[in-house]
Short mmCIF file of C-alpha atoms in Angstrom, two decimals:
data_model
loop_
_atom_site.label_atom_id
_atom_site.label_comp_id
_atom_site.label_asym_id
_atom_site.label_seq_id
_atom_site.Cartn_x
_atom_site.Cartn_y
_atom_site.Cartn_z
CA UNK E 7 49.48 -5.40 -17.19
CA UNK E 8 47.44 -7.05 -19.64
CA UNK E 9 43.73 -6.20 -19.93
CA UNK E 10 41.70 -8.99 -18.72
CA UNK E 11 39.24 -10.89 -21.53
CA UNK E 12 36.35 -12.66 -20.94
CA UNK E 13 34.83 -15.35 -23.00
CA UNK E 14 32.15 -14.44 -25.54
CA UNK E 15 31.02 -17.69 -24.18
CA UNK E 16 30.75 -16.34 -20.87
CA UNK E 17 29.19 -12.87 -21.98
CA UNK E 18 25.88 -12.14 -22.49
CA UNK E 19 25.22 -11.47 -26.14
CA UNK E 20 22.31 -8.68 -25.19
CA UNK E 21 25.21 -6.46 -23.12
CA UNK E 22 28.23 -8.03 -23.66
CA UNK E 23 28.78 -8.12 -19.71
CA UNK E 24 29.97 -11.20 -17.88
CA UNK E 25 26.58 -13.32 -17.01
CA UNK E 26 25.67 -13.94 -13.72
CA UNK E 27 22.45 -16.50 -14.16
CA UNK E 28 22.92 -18.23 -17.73
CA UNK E 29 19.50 -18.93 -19.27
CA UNK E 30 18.95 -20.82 -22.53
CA UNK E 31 16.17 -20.56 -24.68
CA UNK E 32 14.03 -22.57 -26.73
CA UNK E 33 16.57 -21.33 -29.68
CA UNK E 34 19.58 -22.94 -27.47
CA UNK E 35 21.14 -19.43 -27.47
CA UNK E 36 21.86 -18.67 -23.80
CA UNK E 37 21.54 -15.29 -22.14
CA UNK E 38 22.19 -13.50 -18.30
CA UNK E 39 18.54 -14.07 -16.57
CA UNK E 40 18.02 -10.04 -15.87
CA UNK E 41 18.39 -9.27 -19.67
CA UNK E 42 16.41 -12.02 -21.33
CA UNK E 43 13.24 -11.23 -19.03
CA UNK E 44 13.74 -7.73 -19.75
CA UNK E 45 13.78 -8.56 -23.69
CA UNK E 46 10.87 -10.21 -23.21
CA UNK E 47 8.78 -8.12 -20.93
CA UNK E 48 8.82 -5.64 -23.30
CA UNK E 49 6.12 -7.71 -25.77
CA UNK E 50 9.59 -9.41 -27.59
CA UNK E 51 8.54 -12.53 -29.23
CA UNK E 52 12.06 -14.03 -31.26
CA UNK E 53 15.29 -14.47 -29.97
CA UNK E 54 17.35 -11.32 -29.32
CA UNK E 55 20.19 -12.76 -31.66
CA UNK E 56 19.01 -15.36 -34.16
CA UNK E 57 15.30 -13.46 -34.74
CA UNK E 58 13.70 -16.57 -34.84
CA UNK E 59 10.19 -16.99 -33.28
CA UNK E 60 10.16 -18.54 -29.93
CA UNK E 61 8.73 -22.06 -29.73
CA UNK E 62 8.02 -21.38 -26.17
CA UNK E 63 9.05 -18.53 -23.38
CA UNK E 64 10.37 -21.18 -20.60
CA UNK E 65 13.96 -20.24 -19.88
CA UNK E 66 16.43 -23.27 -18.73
CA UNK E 67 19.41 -22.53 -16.24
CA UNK E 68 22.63 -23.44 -17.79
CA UNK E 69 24.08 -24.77 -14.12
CA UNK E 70 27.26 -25.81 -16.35
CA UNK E 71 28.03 -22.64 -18.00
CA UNK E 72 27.38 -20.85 -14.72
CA UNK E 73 29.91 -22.83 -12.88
CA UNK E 74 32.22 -22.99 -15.37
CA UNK E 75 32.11 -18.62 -14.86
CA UNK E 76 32.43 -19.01 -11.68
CA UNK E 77 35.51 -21.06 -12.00
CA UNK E 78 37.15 -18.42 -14.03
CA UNK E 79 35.88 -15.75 -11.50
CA UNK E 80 37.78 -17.55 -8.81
CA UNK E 81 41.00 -17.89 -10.77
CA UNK E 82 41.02 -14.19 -11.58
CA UNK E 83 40.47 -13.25 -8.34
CA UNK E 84 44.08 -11.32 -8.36
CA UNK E 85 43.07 -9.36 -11.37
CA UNK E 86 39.93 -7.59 -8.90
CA UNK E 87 37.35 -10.38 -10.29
CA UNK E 88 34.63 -10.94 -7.28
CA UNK E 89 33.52 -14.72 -7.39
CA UNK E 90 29.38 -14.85 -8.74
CA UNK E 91 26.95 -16.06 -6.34
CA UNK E 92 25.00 -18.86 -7.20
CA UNK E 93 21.64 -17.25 -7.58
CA UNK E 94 18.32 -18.56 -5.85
CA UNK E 95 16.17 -20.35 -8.07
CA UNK E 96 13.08 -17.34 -8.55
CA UNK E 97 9.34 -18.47 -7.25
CA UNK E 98 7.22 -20.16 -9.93
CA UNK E 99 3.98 -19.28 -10.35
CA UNK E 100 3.34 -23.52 -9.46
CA UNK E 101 4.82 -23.39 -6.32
CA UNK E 102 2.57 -20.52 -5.64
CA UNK E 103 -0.33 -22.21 -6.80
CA UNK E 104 0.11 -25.26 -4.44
CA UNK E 105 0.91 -22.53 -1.98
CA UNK E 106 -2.57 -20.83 -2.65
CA UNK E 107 -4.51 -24.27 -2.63
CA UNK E 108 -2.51 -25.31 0.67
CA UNK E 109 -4.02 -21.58 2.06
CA UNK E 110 -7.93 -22.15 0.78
CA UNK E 111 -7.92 -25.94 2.27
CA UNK E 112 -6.20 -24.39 5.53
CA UNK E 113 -8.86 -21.48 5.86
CA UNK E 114 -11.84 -24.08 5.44
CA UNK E 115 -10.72 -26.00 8.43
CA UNK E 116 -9.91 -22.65 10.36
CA UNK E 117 -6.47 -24.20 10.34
CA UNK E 118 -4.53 -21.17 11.11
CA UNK E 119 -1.33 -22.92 11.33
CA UNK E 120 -1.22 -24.17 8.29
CA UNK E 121 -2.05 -20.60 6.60
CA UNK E 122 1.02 -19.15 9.08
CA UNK E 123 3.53 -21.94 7.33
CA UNK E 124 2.55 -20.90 4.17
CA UNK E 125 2.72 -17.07 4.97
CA UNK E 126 5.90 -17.32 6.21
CA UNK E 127 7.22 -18.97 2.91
CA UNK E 128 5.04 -16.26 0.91
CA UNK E 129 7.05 -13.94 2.68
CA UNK E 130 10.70 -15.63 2.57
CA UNK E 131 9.47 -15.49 -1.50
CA UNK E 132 8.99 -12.02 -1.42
CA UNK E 133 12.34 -10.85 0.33
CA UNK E 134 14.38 -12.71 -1.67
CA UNK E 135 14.06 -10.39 -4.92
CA UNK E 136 11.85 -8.13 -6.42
CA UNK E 137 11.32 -10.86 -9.57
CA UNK E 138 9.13 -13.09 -7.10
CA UNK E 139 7.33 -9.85 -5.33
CA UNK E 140 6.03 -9.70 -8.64
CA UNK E 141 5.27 -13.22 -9.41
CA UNK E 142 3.53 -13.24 -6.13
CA UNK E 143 1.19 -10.35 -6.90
CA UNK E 144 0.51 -11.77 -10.64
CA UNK E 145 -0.75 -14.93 -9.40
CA UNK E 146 -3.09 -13.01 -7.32
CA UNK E 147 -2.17 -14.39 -3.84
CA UNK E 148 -3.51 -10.79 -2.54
CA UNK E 149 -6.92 -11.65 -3.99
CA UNK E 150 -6.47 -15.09 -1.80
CA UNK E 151 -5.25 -13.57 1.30
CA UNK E 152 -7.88 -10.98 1.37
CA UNK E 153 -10.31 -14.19 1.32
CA UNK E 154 -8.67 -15.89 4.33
CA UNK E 155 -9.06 -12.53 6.27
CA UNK E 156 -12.69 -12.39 5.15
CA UNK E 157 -13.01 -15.97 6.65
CA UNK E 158 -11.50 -16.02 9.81
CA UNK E 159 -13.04 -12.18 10.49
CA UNK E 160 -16.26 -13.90 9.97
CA UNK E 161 -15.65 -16.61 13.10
CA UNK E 162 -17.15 -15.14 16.28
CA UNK E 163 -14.12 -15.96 17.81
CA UNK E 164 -11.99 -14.33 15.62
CA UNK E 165 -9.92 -11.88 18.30
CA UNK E 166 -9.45 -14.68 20.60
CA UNK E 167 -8.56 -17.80 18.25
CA UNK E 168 -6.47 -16.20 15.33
CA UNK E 169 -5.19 -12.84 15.84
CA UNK E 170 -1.67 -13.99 15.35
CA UNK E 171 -3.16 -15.21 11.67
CA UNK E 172 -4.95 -12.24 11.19
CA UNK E 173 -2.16 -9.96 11.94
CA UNK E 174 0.17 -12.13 9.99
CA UNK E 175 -2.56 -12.05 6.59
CA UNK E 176 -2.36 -8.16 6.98
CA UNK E 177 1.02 -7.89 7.13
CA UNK E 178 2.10 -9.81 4.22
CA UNK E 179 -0.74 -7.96 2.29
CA UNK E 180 0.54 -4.54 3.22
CA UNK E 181 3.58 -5.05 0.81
CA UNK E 182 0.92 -6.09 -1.97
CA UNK E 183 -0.70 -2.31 -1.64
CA UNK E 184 -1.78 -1.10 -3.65
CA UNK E 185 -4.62 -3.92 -3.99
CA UNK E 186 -7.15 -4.27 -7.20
CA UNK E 187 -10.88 -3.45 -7.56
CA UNK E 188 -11.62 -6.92 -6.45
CA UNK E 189 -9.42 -7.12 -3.55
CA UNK E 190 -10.85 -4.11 -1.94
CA UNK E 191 -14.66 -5.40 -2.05
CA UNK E 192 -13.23 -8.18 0.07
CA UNK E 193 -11.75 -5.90 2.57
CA UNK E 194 -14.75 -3.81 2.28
CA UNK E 195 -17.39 -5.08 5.03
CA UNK E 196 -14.83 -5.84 7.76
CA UNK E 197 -15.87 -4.38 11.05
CA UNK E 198 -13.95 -1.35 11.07
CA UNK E 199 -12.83 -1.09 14.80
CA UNK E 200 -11.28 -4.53 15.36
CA UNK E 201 -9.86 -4.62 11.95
CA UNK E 202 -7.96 -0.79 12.69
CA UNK E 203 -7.07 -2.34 16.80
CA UNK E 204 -6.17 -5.61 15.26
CA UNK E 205 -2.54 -4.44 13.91
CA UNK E 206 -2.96 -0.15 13.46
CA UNK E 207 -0.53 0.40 11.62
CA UNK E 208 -1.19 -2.59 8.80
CA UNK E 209 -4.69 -2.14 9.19
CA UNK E 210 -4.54 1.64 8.22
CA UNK E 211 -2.28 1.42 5.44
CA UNK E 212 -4.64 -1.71 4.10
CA UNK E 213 -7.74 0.71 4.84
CA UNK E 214 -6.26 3.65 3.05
CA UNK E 215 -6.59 1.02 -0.58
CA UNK E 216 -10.39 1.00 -0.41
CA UNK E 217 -11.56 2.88 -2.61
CA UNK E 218 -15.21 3.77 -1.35
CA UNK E 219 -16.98 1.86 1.36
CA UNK E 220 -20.70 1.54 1.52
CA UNK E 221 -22.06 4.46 4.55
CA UNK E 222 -24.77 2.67 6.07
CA UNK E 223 -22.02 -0.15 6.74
CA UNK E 224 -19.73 2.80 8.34
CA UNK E 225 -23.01 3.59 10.38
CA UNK E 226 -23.53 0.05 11.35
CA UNK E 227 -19.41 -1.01 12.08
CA UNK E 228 -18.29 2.43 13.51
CA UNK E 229 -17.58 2.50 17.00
CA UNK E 230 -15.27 4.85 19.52
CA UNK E 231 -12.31 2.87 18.76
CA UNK E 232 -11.80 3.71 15.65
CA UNK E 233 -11.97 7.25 16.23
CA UNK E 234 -9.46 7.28 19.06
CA UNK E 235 -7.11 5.31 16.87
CA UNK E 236 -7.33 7.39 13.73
CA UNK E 237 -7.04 10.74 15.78
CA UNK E 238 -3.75 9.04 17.81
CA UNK E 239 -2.58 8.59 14.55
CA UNK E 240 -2.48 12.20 14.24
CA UNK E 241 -1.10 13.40 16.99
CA UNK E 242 1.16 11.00 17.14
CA UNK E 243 2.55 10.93 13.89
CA UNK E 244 4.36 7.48 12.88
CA UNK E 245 5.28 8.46 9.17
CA UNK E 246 3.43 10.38 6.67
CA UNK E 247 2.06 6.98 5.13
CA UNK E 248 0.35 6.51 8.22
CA UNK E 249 -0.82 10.26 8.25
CA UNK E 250 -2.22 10.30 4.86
CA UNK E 251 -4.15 6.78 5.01
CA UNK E 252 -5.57 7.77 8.57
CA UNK E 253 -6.54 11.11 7.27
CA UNK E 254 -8.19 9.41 4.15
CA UNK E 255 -10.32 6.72 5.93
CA UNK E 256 -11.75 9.74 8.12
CA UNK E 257 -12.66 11.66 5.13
CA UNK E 258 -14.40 8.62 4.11
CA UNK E 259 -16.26 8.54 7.63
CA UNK E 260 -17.46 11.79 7.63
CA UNK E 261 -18.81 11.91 4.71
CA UNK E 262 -21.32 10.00 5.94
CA UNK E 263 -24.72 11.47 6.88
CA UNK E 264 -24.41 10.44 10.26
CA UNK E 265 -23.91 13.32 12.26
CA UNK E 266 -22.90 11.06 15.27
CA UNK E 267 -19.93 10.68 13.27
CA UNK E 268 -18.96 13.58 13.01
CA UNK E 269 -19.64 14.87 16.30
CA UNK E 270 -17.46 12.05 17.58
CA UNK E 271 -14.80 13.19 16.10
CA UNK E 272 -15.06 17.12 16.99
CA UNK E 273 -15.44 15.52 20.70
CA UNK E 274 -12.21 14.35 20.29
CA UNK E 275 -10.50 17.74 19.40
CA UNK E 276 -10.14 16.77 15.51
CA UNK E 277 -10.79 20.94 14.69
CA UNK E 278 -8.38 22.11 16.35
CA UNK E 279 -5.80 18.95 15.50
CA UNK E 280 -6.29 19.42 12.05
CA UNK E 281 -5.74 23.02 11.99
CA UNK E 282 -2.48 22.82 13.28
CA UNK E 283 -1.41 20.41 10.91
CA UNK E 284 -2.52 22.06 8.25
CA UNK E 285 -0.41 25.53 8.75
CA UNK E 286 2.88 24.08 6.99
CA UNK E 287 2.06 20.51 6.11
CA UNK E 288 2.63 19.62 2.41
CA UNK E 289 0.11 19.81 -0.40
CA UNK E 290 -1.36 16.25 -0.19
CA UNK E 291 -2.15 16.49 3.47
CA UNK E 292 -3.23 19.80 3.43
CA UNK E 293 -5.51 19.36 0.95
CA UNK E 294 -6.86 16.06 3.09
CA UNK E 295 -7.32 18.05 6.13
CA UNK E 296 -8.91 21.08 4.69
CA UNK E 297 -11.62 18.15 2.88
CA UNK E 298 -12.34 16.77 6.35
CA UNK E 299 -12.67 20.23 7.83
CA UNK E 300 -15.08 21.12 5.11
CA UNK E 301 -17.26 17.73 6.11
CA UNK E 302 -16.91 18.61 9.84
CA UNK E 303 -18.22 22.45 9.58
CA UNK E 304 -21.69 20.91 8.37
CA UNK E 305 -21.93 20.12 11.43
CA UNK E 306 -23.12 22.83 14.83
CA UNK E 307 -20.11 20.81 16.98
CA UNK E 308 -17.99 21.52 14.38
CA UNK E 309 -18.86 25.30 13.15
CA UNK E 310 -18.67 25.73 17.09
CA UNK E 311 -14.92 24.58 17.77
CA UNK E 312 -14.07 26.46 15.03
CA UNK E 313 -15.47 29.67 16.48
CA UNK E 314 -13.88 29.07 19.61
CA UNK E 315 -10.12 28.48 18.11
CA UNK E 316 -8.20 31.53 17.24
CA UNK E 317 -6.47 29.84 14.38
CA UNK E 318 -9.08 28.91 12.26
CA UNK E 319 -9.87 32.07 9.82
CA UNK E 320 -6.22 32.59 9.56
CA UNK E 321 -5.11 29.30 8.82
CA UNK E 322 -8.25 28.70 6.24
CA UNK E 323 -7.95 32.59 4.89
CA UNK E 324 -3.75 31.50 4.09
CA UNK E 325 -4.23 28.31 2.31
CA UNK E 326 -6.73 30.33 -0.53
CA UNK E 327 -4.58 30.33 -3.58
CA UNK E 328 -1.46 29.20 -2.05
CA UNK E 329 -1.42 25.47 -2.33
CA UNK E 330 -3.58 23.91 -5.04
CA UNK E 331 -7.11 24.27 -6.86
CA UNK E 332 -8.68 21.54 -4.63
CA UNK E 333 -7.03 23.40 -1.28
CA UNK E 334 -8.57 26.80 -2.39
CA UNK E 335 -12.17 25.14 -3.25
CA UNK E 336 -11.85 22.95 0.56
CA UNK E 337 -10.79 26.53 1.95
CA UNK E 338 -13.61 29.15 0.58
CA UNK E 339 -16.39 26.04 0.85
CA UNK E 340 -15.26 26.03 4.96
CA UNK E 341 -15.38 29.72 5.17
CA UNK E 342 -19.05 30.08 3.93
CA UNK E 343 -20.17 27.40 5.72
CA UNK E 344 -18.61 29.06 8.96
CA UNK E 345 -20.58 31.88 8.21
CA UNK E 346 -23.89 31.26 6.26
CA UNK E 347 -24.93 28.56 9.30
CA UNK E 348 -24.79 30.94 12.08
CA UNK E 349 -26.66 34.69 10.79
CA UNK E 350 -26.07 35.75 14.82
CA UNK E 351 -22.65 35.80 14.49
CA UNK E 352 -22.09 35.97 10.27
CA UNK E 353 -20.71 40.01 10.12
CA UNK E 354 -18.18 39.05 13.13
CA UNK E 355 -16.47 35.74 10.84
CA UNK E 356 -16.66 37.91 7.74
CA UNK E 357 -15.28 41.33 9.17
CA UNK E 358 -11.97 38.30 10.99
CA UNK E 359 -11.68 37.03 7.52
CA UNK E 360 -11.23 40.68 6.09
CA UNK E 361 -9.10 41.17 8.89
CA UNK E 362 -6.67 38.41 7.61
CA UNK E 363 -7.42 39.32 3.90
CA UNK E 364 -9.43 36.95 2.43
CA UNK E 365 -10.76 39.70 0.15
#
């Protein structure tokens, strides 16, 4: 049987292959959509075959040449050929602009089903193909988004009127993570609680992109909520995405110098939680959970569980030189501080750690 040829017509002159979304460029040479953008996302100014400097970077559909390929893909359907899909037309960063500008006017009004229509298209965008994911995120519809959440957070009716909104805002921005410098002092002042109850799991993975919040507004937005969620987190385990951002944002809250904080959490049996997790969890979350045990054993209600639970020296004694530089620092920092805050009781922890050979 004769070996089947394609066109050069119908063959992309960057790989030769059969094209599947003809482009031409401002040099009227046409190319397959994937390779051309390639070409030029890698700082390519000319054509790929005549050399010549590009006028301009717009890229035209050849709708003819397409369908004439897909005419010959249908009449070589005997010889294995699979028909080519008419592609969807990618997202251009205009449509997203009106999108954006529908989404501020929407937001002033408080018009939260406007912003829920244009979420929902956002969203059909970004599950159509990677290419528009990225369009999305260039034309900085996270930095908008983050806005709208800011705005309808700020409405004393926010939980009542627009949680389906809010949730819907956090969503969409959860497959933007991770968000930019700017984005992140918008999410920064949100009251902590409702924003974590609002949607958890969103709301965590969102919370894990902030880079460092401001403590006094920890002190101020903190509430018993938040600590119930982030410690359910934990014992609960949903995924280790979850289990890394929770652990993160309560790093972040007990390093603040609000002992209430802290003791919070030790009320709610975080000691002992984290010192199971620790025994064979991998190096990232290890080295998260021996950084909030460190924070925790500044504290009396902290030192104090850790007295009181068998596992501690061991566990803290085994991770010394066995998982990473920052594991060993978290591990011998908890140690002394388990024993230079309490003198009564300071031969007793050192002569257990010997025991387990931390010498």
């Amino acid at each position: 049987m004769a070996e089947l040829v394609i066109s050069n017509h119908f063959q992309c002159p960057i790989t030769l292959k059969l094209m599947k979304d003809p482009m031409t460029l401002s040099s009227g040479i046409t190319y397959d959509r994937d390779n051309i953008e390639t070409w030029l996302g890698t700082v390519n100014f000319t054509c790929p075959v005549s050399n010549q400097v590009l006028r301009s970077f717009d890229q035209i559909p050849n709708h003819t040449l397409r369908k004439m390929i897909q005419d010959w893909c249908v009449e070589n359907q005997t010889h294995g050929v699979e028909r080519i899909p008419t592609p969807r037309v990618p997202v251009t960063s205009s449509e997203i602009s009106k999108i954006l500008f529908s989404i501020n006017f929407s937001v002033k009004n408080l018009d939260q089903c406007r912003v829920l229509d244009s979420l929902n298209i956002i969203r059909k965008w970004g599950f159509e193909s990677e290419r528009n994911e990225l369009c999305i995120v260039a034309n900085g519809v996270s930095k908008v988004l983050a806005k709208a959440l800011d705005a309808f957070m700020k409405n004393p009716e926010a939980f009542e009127r627009f949680s389906n909104v809010l949730i819907d805002i956090l969503s969409v921005l959860n497959w933007m993570l991770p968000l930019d410098d700017n984005n992140n002092e918008s999410l920064k002042f949100f009251n902590l609680a409702s924003f974590i109850m609002l949607h958890e799991q969103n709301a965590i993975s969102v919370l894990k992109e902030i880079k460092s919040f401001d403590q006094q507004e920890i002190e101020v937005r903190i509430d018993s909520r938040v600590d119930e969620t982030l410690v359910k987190f934990l014992k609960e385990p949903i995924s280790r995405t979850i289990t890394k951002a929770s652990l993160m944002v309560i790093f972040t809250m007990v390093s603040s110098p609000n002992e209430k904080i802290k003791a919070s959490f030790v009320e709610k049996g975080l000691v002992s939680l984290l010192l199971n997790l620790i025994v064979d969890s991998e190096k990232s979350i290890c080295e998260k959970g021996l950084g909030i045990l460190d924070k925790l054993f500044e504290s009396k209600e902290g030192r104090e569980e850790a007295y009181q639970n068998a596992l501690a020296m061991p566990v803290l004694v085994k991770k010394i030189l066995r998982v990473s530089e920052l594991a060993t620092k978290f591990s011998v920092s908890t140690i002394w501080k388990l024993s230079k805050f309490d003198k009564k009781n300071e031969g007793k922890i050192l002569f257990e750690a010997l025991q387990v050979g931390v010498f």
